[in-house]
Amino acid sequence: KNEVEQSPQNLTAQEGEFITINCSYSVGISALHWLQQHPGGGIVSLFMLSSGKKKHGRLIATINIQEKHSSLHITASHPRDSAVYICVSRETSGSRLTFGEGTQLTVNP
Amino acid sequence: DGGITQSPKYLFRKEGQNVTLSCEQNLNHDAMYWYRQDPGQGLRLIYYSQIVNDFQKGDIAEGYSVSREKKESFPLTVTSAQKNPTAFYLCASQLQGLGAGANVLTFGAGSRLTVL
């Protein structure tokens, strides 16, 4: 069974700080997603990675397939980045997705 | 615009009643999923479907039922057998395959069910 672990569970930062959220998984995967969930519950897909690195604005996501590890970075953090960030792995066989428990990020002005 | 529509957004039910949550997508996605989220917890998979007329149990399927009669629709019924149904329910879909847009996850806005 695939286990997906995120760290930290909670993260508080000051505006402008560089933020890193980590995700580790235990089995071979075909893709890893980073999601952002806002207080109202709505979820937005930020990235889908199968290798390497992707960048979108101030967000950067990396994945190391050999180490079964992915990171989400936020540069120049802003209070509007406050949300829960969730890592999701898609197993190589089939469509099953496994979710991490999420990282609650709070960015203070 | 393409997307996933979940309804209702808020739902209250009495104990012992069955309720059905709607999930409709116009993205032509093959796979659809239902998740449950409880306060302070991650998303847990209830059911998923990779193709019309086929669906698989997830980790917490007991007390729930689904159908996939059309590609666009994947309704979830919360039955009276579900002992603790108060939760936030999220529907998601994903295009299978290798082409452009494949495997991107799209989520609905969620349905919040409260049992009185």
GROMACS .gro file of N, CA and C in nm, chain B residues 20-73:
model
  162
  129THR      N    1  -2.831   1.181  -0.193
  129THR     CA    2  -2.746   1.164  -0.311
  129THR      C    3  -2.680   1.296  -0.346
  130LEU      N    4  -2.549   1.290  -0.359
  130LEU     CA    5  -2.470   1.406  -0.400
  130LEU      C    6  -2.438   1.393  -0.548
  131SER      N    7  -2.458   1.502  -0.618
  131SER     CA    8  -2.438   1.500  -0.763
  131SER      C    9  -2.297   1.546  -0.800
  132CYS      N   10  -2.240   1.483  -0.901
  132CYS     CA   11  -2.112   1.526  -0.957
  132CYS      C   12  -2.121   1.512  -1.108
  133GLU      N   13  -2.109   1.623  -1.177
  133GLU     CA   14  -2.119   1.624  -1.323
  133GLU      C   15  -1.997   1.695  -1.381
  134GLN      N   16  -1.938   1.636  -1.484
  134GLN     CA   17  -1.823   1.701  -1.548
  134GLN      C   18  -1.843   1.704  -1.700
  135ASN      N   19  -1.798   1.813  -1.760
  135ASN     CA   20  -1.806   1.826  -1.905
  135ASN      C   21  -1.668   1.835  -1.967
  136LEU      N   22  -1.574   1.767  -1.903
  136LEU     CA   23  -1.434   1.770  -1.945
  136LEU      C   24  -1.398   1.649  -2.030
  137ASN      N   25  -1.493   1.560  -2.048
  137ASN     CA   26  -1.468   1.435  -2.119
  137ASN      C   27  -1.362   1.350  -2.048
  138HIS      N   28  -1.358   1.362  -1.916
  138HIS     CA   29  -1.262   1.284  -1.838
  138HIS      C   30  -1.311   1.142  -1.818
  139ASP      N   31  -1.217   1.050  -1.817
  139ASP     CA   32  -1.252   0.910  -1.800
  139ASP      C   33  -1.273   0.873  -1.654
  140ALA      N   34  -1.178   0.912  -1.571
  140ALA     CA   35  -1.180   0.870  -1.431
  140ALA      C   36  -1.250   0.974  -1.344
  141MET      N   37  -1.329   0.926  -1.252
  141MET     CA   38  -1.394   1.014  -1.156
  141MET      C   39  -1.380   0.954  -1.017
  142TYR      N   40  -1.375   1.041  -0.918
  142TYR     CA   41  -1.345   1.000  -0.781
  142TYR      C   42  -1.438   1.071  -0.683
  143TRP      N   43  -1.464   1.005  -0.572
  143TRP     CA   44  -1.529   1.068  -0.458
  143TRP      C   45  -1.439   1.054  -0.337
  144TYR      N   46  -1.423   1.170  -0.268
  144TYR     CA   47  -1.343   1.173  -0.148
  144TYR      C   48  -1.424   1.233  -0.034
  145ARG      N   49  -1.386   1.195   0.084
  145ARG     CA   50  -1.445   1.251   0.204
  145ARG      C   51  -1.334   1.320   0.281
  146GLN      N   52  -1.366   1.439   0.335
  146GLN     CA   53  -1.268   1.509   0.417
  146GLN      C   54  -1.333   1.547   0.548
  147ASP      N   55  -1.266   1.510   0.657
  147ASP     CA   56  -1.312   1.546   0.791
  147ASP      C   57  -1.220   1.652   0.847
  148PRO      N   58  -1.269   1.733   0.939
  148PRO     CA   59  -1.188   1.844   0.991
  148PRO      C   60  -1.050   1.800   1.036
  149GLY      N   61  -0.949   1.868   0.988
  149GLY     CA   62  -0.812   1.838   1.028
  149GLY      C   63  -0.755   1.711   0.970
  150GLN      N   64  -0.826   1.650   0.876
  150GLN     CA   65  -0.777   1.525   0.817
  150GLN      C   66  -0.762   1.538   0.668
  151GLY      N   67  -0.685   1.446   0.613
  151GLY     CA   68  -0.667   1.441   0.469
  151GLY      C   69  -0.788   1.383   0.399
  152LEU      N   70  -0.782   1.382   0.267
  152LEU     CA   71  -0.891   1.326   0.187
  152LEU      C   72  -0.882   1.174   0.185
  153ARG      N   73  -0.994   1.111   0.201
  153ARG     CA   74  -1.000   0.965   0.197
  153ARG      C   75  -1.091   0.922   0.082
  154LEU      N   76  -1.045   0.823   0.010
  154LEU     CA   77  -1.114   0.778  -0.110
  154LEU      C   78  -1.234   0.691  -0.075
  155ILE      N   79  -1.349   0.726  -0.130
  155ILE     CA   80  -1.471   0.649  -0.107
  155ILE      C   81  -1.491   0.550  -0.222
  156TYR      N   82  -1.502   0.601  -0.342
  156TYR     CA   83  -1.518   0.520  -0.463
  156TYR      C   84  -1.447   0.590  -0.578
  157TYR      N   85  -1.409   0.511  -0.678
  157TYR     CA   86  -1.361   0.571  -0.801
  157TYR      C   87  -1.406   0.489  -0.920
  158SER      N   88  -1.407   0.553  -1.034
  158SER     CA   89  -1.454   0.489  -1.157
  158SER      C   90  -1.359   0.528  -1.269
  159GLN      N   91  -1.310   0.428  -1.340
  159GLN     CA   92  -1.218   0.455  -1.450
  159GLN      C   93  -1.289   0.458  -1.584
  160ILE      N   94  -1.412   0.405  -1.586
  160ILE     CA   95  -1.482   0.395  -1.713
  160ILE      C   96  -1.631   0.380  -1.685
  161VAL      N   97  -1.712   0.412  -1.782
  161VAL     CA   98  -1.857   0.401  -1.766
  161VAL      C   99  -1.894   0.258  -1.727
  162ASN      N  100  -1.994   0.248  -1.638
  162ASN     CA  101  -2.047   0.120  -1.591
  162ASN      C  102  -1.946   0.037  -1.511
  163ASP      N  103  -1.843   0.101  -1.462
  163ASP     CA  104  -1.747   0.031  -1.377
  163ASP      C  105  -1.702   0.123  -1.266
  164PHE      N  106  -1.694   0.071  -1.144
  164PHE     CA  107  -1.641   0.150  -1.034
  164PHE      C  108  -1.581   0.057  -0.930
  165GLN      N  109  -1.490   0.115  -0.851
  165GLN     CA  110  -1.416   0.037  -0.752
  165GLN      C  111  -1.431   0.101  -0.615
  166LYS      N  112  -1.431   0.018  -0.513
  166LYS     CA  113  -1.435   0.069  -0.377
  166LYS      C  114  -1.302   0.132  -0.341
  167GLY      N  115  -1.311   0.239  -0.265
  167GLY     CA  116  -1.191   0.300  -0.210
  167GLY      C  117  -1.168   0.250  -0.070
  168ASP      N  118  -1.107   0.334   0.012
  168ASP     CA  119  -1.069   0.292   0.147
  168ASP      C  120  -1.184   0.294   0.247
  169ILE      N  121  -1.288   0.374   0.217
  169ILE     CA  122  -1.397   0.390   0.315
  169ILE      C  123  -1.533   0.380   0.245
  170ALA      N  124  -1.553   0.276   0.167
  170ALA     CA  125  -1.674   0.264   0.085
  170ALA      C  126  -1.800   0.224   0.165
  171GLU      N  127  -1.782   0.169   0.283
  171GLU     CA  128  -1.898   0.119   0.358
  171GLU      C  129  -1.997   0.231   0.389
  172GLY      N  130  -2.123   0.205   0.356
  172GLY     CA  131  -2.226   0.303   0.381
  172GLY      C  132  -2.248   0.399   0.265
  173TYR      N  133  -2.175   0.378   0.157
  173TYR     CA  134  -2.188   0.462   0.038
  173TYR      C  135  -2.218   0.375  -0.084
  174SER      N  136  -2.281   0.436  -0.184
  174SER     CA  137  -2.297   0.367  -0.313
  174SER      C  138  -2.283   0.469  -0.425
  175VAL      N  139  -2.242   0.420  -0.542
  175VAL     CA  140  -2.223   0.508  -0.658
  175VAL      C  141  -2.279   0.438  -0.781
  176SER      N  142  -2.289   0.516  -0.888
  176SER     CA  143  -2.321   0.462  -1.019
  176SER      C  144  -2.245   0.542  -1.123
  177ARG      N  145  -2.221   0.481  -1.237
  177ARG     CA  146  -2.154   0.552  -1.346
  177ARG      C  147  -2.220   0.509  -1.476
  178GLU      N  148  -2.343   0.555  -1.493
  178GLU     CA  149  -2.420   0.520  -1.612
  178GLU      C  150  -2.382   0.605  -1.731
  179LYS      N  151  -2.329   0.723  -1.704
  179LYS     CA  152  -2.284   0.812  -1.810
  179LYS      C  153  -2.144   0.861  -1.777
  180LYS      N  154  -2.067   0.890  -1.878
  180LYS     CA  155  -1.929   0.935  -1.856
  180LYS      C  156  -1.927   1.064  -1.775
  181GLU      N  157  -2.028   1.150  -1.795
  181GLU     CA  158  -2.027   1.282  -1.733
  181GLU      C  159  -2.068   1.282  -1.587
  182SER      N  160  -2.129   1.175  -1.541
  182SER     CA  161  -2.196   1.178  -1.412
  182SER      C  162  -2.151   1.066  -1.320
   0.00000   0.00000   0.00000
